[in-house]
Amino acid sequence: MSDLVVRGGWVLVGIVALSFFAWAMIVGAWWRLKSQETASTPWAERVVKAVRAGDLPAAAEICRERTSLVGRFLFAGLAGRDPRLYFADRHVTPVLRGEATALARFLPQIAVLGSSLPLLGLLGTILGMVETFSAITRHGTQEVSQLADGVSQALITTQAGLVAALPVLVLHRYLASRVRRCMEMMQLYGKQVQAAIVHGRHA
């Protein structure tokens, strides 16, 4: 490993450092999403049934026991003065945007780091080729070791940049899809609760 760092130079050190920061942010984003429920949940169906029966306090109590984003969102609406108004689109949209921003806190930085890693590897490639051509200019083609060092730096940094970027970009897309599913579940259950409130009032 130390030999690779020596041959890769400061560019390889930069790639390793950026990878470390990217993975730290991935872990942080994953931890934020860990407790979020993105699939249909039985407790949410019980909330809708309680609302249809007109028992809003019982529905709010079910949501209060949940630690997920959907649970907190429904509890905030059901515990308010006018749940039907809270779940209306003009009120829900700003809430969804705010929650999405908080939930996706690290995703823009992860995307930037993931996109920067291949570019940093390309920079190492260019520097390695510059060193190679400089060695040819100074010593001709007789100094094979000088040429090999430049080519080695170019290949190592390119490979390191691509290898480091691939899992970061894949996980970024996965985390972004998790955030999107959380927002969709919030909106879905919000509309179901709103419809249940209207149904309960007209029943």
mmCIF file of C-alpha atoms in Angstrom:
data_model
loop_
_atom_site.group_PDB
_atom_site.id
_atom_site.type_symbol
_atom_site.label_atom_id
_atom_site.label_comp_id
_atom_site.label_asym_id
_atom_site.label_seq_id
_atom_site.Cartn_x
_atom_site.Cartn_y
_atom_site.Cartn_z
ATOM 1 C CA MET A 1 0.000 0.000 0.000
ATOM 2 C CA SER A 2 2.777 2.425 0.882
ATOM 3 C CA ASP A 3 4.439 1.629 -2.446
ATOM 4 C CA LEU A 4 1.223 2.469 -4.288
ATOM 5 C CA VAL A 5 0.946 5.778 -2.432
ATOM 6 C CA VAL A 6 4.541 6.626 -3.314
ATOM 7 C CA ARG A 7 3.998 5.812 -6.986
ATOM 8 C CA GLY A 8 0.612 7.509 -7.143
ATOM 9 C CA GLY A 9 1.879 10.683 -5.520
ATOM 10 C CA TRP A 10 -0.224 13.397 -3.944
ATOM 11 C CA VAL A 11 -3.077 12.747 -6.376
ATOM 12 C CA LEU A 12 -3.595 9.267 -4.963
ATOM 13 C CA VAL A 13 -3.486 10.699 -1.442
ATOM 14 C CA GLY A 14 -6.205 13.156 -2.476
ATOM 15 C CA ILE A 15 -8.321 10.339 -3.900
ATOM 16 C CA VAL A 16 -8.024 8.381 -0.651
ATOM 17 C CA ALA A 17 -8.921 11.465 1.414
ATOM 18 C CA LEU A 18 -11.972 12.309 -0.708
ATOM 19 C CA SER A 19 -13.090 8.678 -0.563
ATOM 20 C CA PHE A 20 -12.884 8.765 3.226
ATOM 21 C CA PHE A 21 -15.059 11.875 3.417
ATOM 22 C CA ALA A 22 -17.524 10.421 0.917
ATOM 23 C CA TRP A 23 -17.926 7.205 2.901
ATOM 24 C CA ALA A 24 -18.321 9.145 6.150
ATOM 25 C CA MET A 25 -21.200 11.084 4.579
ATOM 26 C CA ILE A 26 -22.704 7.885 3.154
ATOM 27 C CA VAL A 27 -22.750 6.342 6.615
ATOM 28 C CA GLY A 28 -24.323 9.510 8.016
ATOM 29 C CA ALA A 29 -27.022 9.578 5.332
ATOM 30 C CA TRP A 30 -27.707 5.854 5.723
ATOM 31 C CA TRP A 31 -28.061 6.284 9.489
ATOM 32 C CA ARG A 32 -30.615 9.038 8.964
ATOM 33 C CA LEU A 33 -32.633 6.787 6.656
ATOM 34 C CA LYS A 34 -32.258 3.648 8.753
ATOM 35 C CA SER A 35 -35.315 4.273 10.908
ATOM 36 C CA GLN A 36 -37.548 5.387 8.046
ATOM 37 C CA GLU A 37 -40.223 3.001 6.852
ATOM 38 C CA THR A 38 -40.613 2.992 3.077
ATOM 39 C CA ALA A 39 -43.013 0.103 2.695
ATOM 40 C CA SER A 40 -46.714 -0.191 3.481
ATOM 41 C CA THR A 41 -47.103 -0.549 7.242
ATOM 42 C CA PRO A 42 -50.010 -2.069 9.244
ATOM 43 C CA TRP A 43 -49.985 0.762 11.767
ATOM 44 C CA ALA A 44 -50.638 3.322 9.018
ATOM 45 C CA GLU A 45 -53.676 1.338 7.894
ATOM 46 C CA ARG A 46 -54.929 1.374 11.486
ATOM 47 C CA VAL A 47 -54.503 5.141 11.510
ATOM 48 C CA VAL A 48 -56.657 5.491 8.393
ATOM 49 C CA LYS A 49 -59.346 3.217 9.880
ATOM 50 C CA ALA A 50 -59.402 5.202 13.122
ATOM 51 C CA VAL A 51 -59.742 8.466 11.192
ATOM 52 C CA ARG A 52 -62.610 7.064 9.138
ATOM 53 C CA ALA A 53 -64.315 6.087 12.384
ATOM 54 C CA GLY A 54 -63.935 9.683 13.579
ATOM 55 C CA ASP A 55 -61.528 8.788 16.397
ATOM 56 C CA LEU A 56 -58.759 11.308 15.669
ATOM 57 C CA PRO A 57 -57.186 11.106 19.181
ATOM 58 C CA ALA A 58 -56.701 7.347 18.790
ATOM 59 C CA ALA A 59 -55.208 7.840 15.338
ATOM 60 C CA ALA A 60 -52.844 10.509 16.670
ATOM 61 C CA GLU A 61 -51.798 8.218 19.519
ATOM 62 C CA ILE A 62 -50.883 5.457 17.063
ATOM 63 C CA CYS A 63 -48.699 7.919 15.129
ATOM 64 C CA ARG A 64 -47.130 9.323 18.303
ATOM 65 C CA GLU A 65 -45.659 5.910 19.090
ATOM 66 C CA ARG A 66 -43.813 5.793 15.761
ATOM 67 C CA THR A 67 -40.300 7.154 15.323
ATOM 68 C CA SER A 68 -40.351 7.208 11.522
ATOM 69 C CA LEU A 69 -40.782 10.294 9.381
ATOM 70 C CA VAL A 70 -44.225 9.167 8.225
ATOM 71 C CA GLY A 71 -45.344 8.707 11.808
ATOM 72 C CA ARG A 72 -44.154 12.151 12.877
ATOM 73 C CA PHE A 73 -45.739 13.717 9.801
ATOM 74 C CA LEU A 74 -49.158 12.151 10.424
ATOM 75 C CA PHE A 75 -49.022 12.935 14.133
ATOM 76 C CA ALA A 76 -48.277 16.604 13.420
ATOM 77 C CA GLY A 77 -51.390 16.791 11.245
ATOM 78 C CA LEU A 78 -53.745 14.767 13.437
ATOM 79 C CA ALA A 79 -52.715 16.558 16.628
ATOM 80 C CA GLY A 80 -53.314 19.984 15.069
ATOM 81 C CA ARG A 81 -56.422 22.136 15.143
ATOM 82 C CA ASP A 82 -57.625 21.332 11.626
ATOM 83 C CA PRO A 83 -56.191 18.066 10.246
ATOM 84 C CA ARG A 84 -58.096 18.399 6.973
ATOM 85 C CA LEU A 85 -56.460 21.772 6.334
ATOM 86 C CA TYR A 86 -53.032 20.473 7.387
ATOM 87 C CA PHE A 87 -53.133 17.641 4.855
ATOM 88 C CA ALA A 88 -54.240 19.921 2.015
ATOM 89 C CA ASP A 89 -51.716 20.203 -0.818
ATOM 90 C CA ARG A 90 -50.889 23.856 -0.213
ATOM 91 C CA HIS A 91 -49.859 23.062 3.367
ATOM 92 C CA VAL A 92 -48.285 19.665 2.785
ATOM 93 C CA THR A 93 -45.982 20.692 -0.073
ATOM 94 C CA PRO A 94 -43.755 23.020 2.023
ATOM 95 C CA VAL A 95 -43.596 20.383 4.760
ATOM 96 C CA LEU A 96 -42.540 17.709 2.277
ATOM 97 C CA ARG A 97 -39.866 19.970 0.809
ATOM 98 C CA GLY A 98 -38.487 20.790 4.227
ATOM 99 C CA GLU A 99 -38.408 17.153 5.306
ATOM 100 C CA ALA A 100 -36.803 16.107 2.012
ATOM 101 C CA THR A 101 -34.100 18.734 2.439
ATOM 102 C CA ALA A 102 -33.355 17.561 5.979
ATOM 103 C CA LEU A 103 -33.407 13.884 5.033
ATOM 104 C CA ALA A 104 -31.153 14.395 2.000
ATOM 105 C CA ARG A 105 -28.704 16.570 3.892
ATOM 106 C CA PHE A 106 -25.517 14.805 2.774
ATOM 107 C CA LEU A 107 -26.597 13.684 -0.698
ATOM 108 C CA PRO A 108 -25.396 16.747 -2.676
ATOM 109 C CA GLN A 109 -21.953 16.512 -1.075
ATOM 110 C CA ILE A 110 -21.782 12.769 -1.795
ATOM 111 C CA ALA A 111 -22.656 13.416 -5.437
ATOM 112 C CA VAL A 112 -19.963 16.085 -5.744
ATOM 113 C CA LEU A 113 -17.315 13.864 -4.171
ATOM 114 C CA GLY A 114 -18.323 10.888 -6.307
ATOM 115 C CA SER A 115 -18.058 12.995 -9.458
ATOM 116 C CA SER A 116 -14.740 14.509 -8.383
ATOM 117 C CA LEU A 117 -12.932 11.217 -7.829
ATOM 118 C CA PRO A 118 -12.639 10.224 -11.537
ATOM 119 C CA LEU A 119 -11.604 13.776 -12.402
ATOM 120 C CA LEU A 120 -8.881 13.627 -9.790
ATOM 121 C CA GLY A 121 -7.750 10.319 -11.266
ATOM 122 C CA LEU A 122 -7.696 11.941 -14.700
ATOM 123 C CA LEU A 123 -5.547 14.724 -13.284
ATOM 124 C CA GLY A 124 -3.119 12.089 -12.053
ATOM 125 C CA THR A 125 -3.112 10.575 -15.538
ATOM 126 C CA ILE A 126 -2.231 13.908 -17.099
ATOM 127 C CA LEU A 127 0.507 14.587 -14.561
ATOM 128 C CA GLY A 128 1.934 11.113 -15.108
ATOM 129 C CA MET A 129 2.008 11.576 -18.859
ATOM 130 C CA VAL A 130 3.616 14.992 -18.453
ATOM 131 C CA GLU A 131 6.309 13.366 -16.329
ATOM 132 C CA THR A 132 6.752 10.678 -18.954
ATOM 133 C CA PHE A 133 7.224 13.160 -21.793
ATOM 134 C CA SER A 134 9.532 15.258 -19.626
ATOM 135 C CA ALA A 135 11.670 12.174 -19.004
ATOM 136 C CA ILE A 136 11.760 11.483 -22.754
ATOM 137 C CA THR A 137 12.845 15.081 -23.380
ATOM 138 C CA ARG A 138 15.617 14.935 -20.785
ATOM 139 C CA HIS A 139 16.935 11.404 -21.256
ATOM 140 C CA GLY A 140 15.497 10.147 -24.506
ATOM 141 C CA THR A 141 13.954 6.707 -24.607
ATOM 142 C CA GLN A 142 16.930 5.005 -22.985
ATOM 143 C CA GLU A 143 15.860 5.660 -19.369
ATOM 144 C CA VAL A 144 13.161 3.043 -19.114
ATOM 145 C CA SER A 145 12.774 3.480 -15.348
ATOM 146 C CA GLN A 146 11.854 7.152 -15.734
ATOM 147 C CA LEU A 147 9.259 6.314 -18.356
ATOM 148 C CA ALA A 148 7.856 3.505 -16.253
ATOM 149 C CA ASP A 149 7.419 5.773 -13.228
ATOM 150 C CA GLY A 150 5.353 8.271 -15.195
ATOM 151 C CA VAL A 151 3.181 5.618 -16.830
ATOM 152 C CA SER A 152 2.755 3.879 -13.483
ATOM 153 C CA GLN A 153 1.507 7.076 -11.840
ATOM 154 C CA ALA A 154 -0.921 7.647 -14.696
ATOM 155 C CA LEU A 155 -2.382 4.138 -14.519
ATOM 156 C CA ILE A 156 -2.566 3.953 -10.722
ATOM 157 C CA THR A 157 -4.416 7.240 -10.239
ATOM 158 C CA THR A 158 -6.844 6.547 -13.070
ATOM 159 C CA GLN A 159 -7.688 3.134 -11.683
ATOM 160 C CA ALA A 160 -7.959 4.437 -8.119
ATOM 161 C CA GLY A 161 -10.277 7.277 -9.144
ATOM 162 C CA LEU A 162 -12.627 4.969 -11.037
ATOM 163 C CA VAL A 163 -12.650 2.260 -8.366
ATOM 164 C CA ALA A 164 -13.306 4.793 -5.602
ATOM 165 C CA ALA A 165 -16.036 6.641 -7.519
ATOM 166 C CA LEU A 166 -18.139 3.670 -8.607
ATOM 167 C CA PRO A 167 -19.487 2.530 -5.207
ATOM 168 C CA VAL A 168 -19.929 6.138 -4.051
ATOM 169 C CA LEU A 169 -22.100 7.011 -7.064
ATOM 170 C CA VAL A 170 -24.094 3.769 -6.828
ATOM 171 C CA LEU A 171 -24.815 4.310 -3.132
ATOM 172 C CA HIS A 172 -25.738 7.924 -3.804
ATOM 173 C CA ARG A 173 -28.429 6.797 -6.231
ATOM 174 C CA TYR A 174 -29.651 4.220 -3.719
ATOM 175 C CA LEU A 175 -29.869 6.760 -0.894
ATOM 176 C CA ALA A 176 -31.606 9.276 -3.175
ATOM 177 C CA SER A 177 -34.203 6.636 -4.083
ATOM 178 C CA ARG A 178 -34.760 5.917 -0.373
ATOM 179 C CA VAL A 179 -35.379 9.607 0.286
ATOM 180 C CA ARG A 180 -37.798 9.755 -2.644
ATOM 181 C CA ARG A 181 -39.717 6.729 -1.361
ATOM 182 C CA CYS A 182 -39.981 8.302 2.096
ATOM 183 C CA MET A 183 -41.461 11.460 0.579
ATOM 184 C CA GLU A 184 -43.873 9.433 -1.545
ATOM 185 C CA MET A 185 -45.048 7.485 1.500
ATOM 186 C CA MET A 186 -45.609 10.701 3.445
ATOM 187 C CA GLN A 187 -47.661 12.157 0.616
ATOM 188 C CA LEU A 188 -49.596 8.922 0.064
ATOM 189 C CA TYR A 189 -50.649 8.496 3.683
ATOM 190 C CA GLY A 190 -51.340 12.210 4.005
ATOM 191 C CA LYS A 191 -53.844 11.985 1.138
ATOM 192 C CA GLN A 192 -55.365 8.825 2.598
ATOM 193 C CA VAL A 193 -55.849 10.487 5.977
ATOM 194 C CA GLN A 194 -57.319 13.594 4.361
ATOM 195 C CA ALA A 195 -59.755 11.437 2.359
ATOM 196 C CA ALA A 196 -60.630 9.492 5.511
ATOM 197 C CA ILE A 197 -61.382 12.736 7.378
ATOM 198 C CA VAL A 198 -63.679 13.905 4.593
ATOM 199 C CA HIS A 199 -65.337 10.472 4.424
ATOM 200 C CA GLY A 200 -65.808 10.463 8.198
ATOM 201 C CA ARG A 201 -67.456 13.904 8.208
ATOM 202 C CA HIS A 202 -69.864 12.958 5.435
ATOM 203 C CA ALA A 203 -70.657 9.512 6.836
#
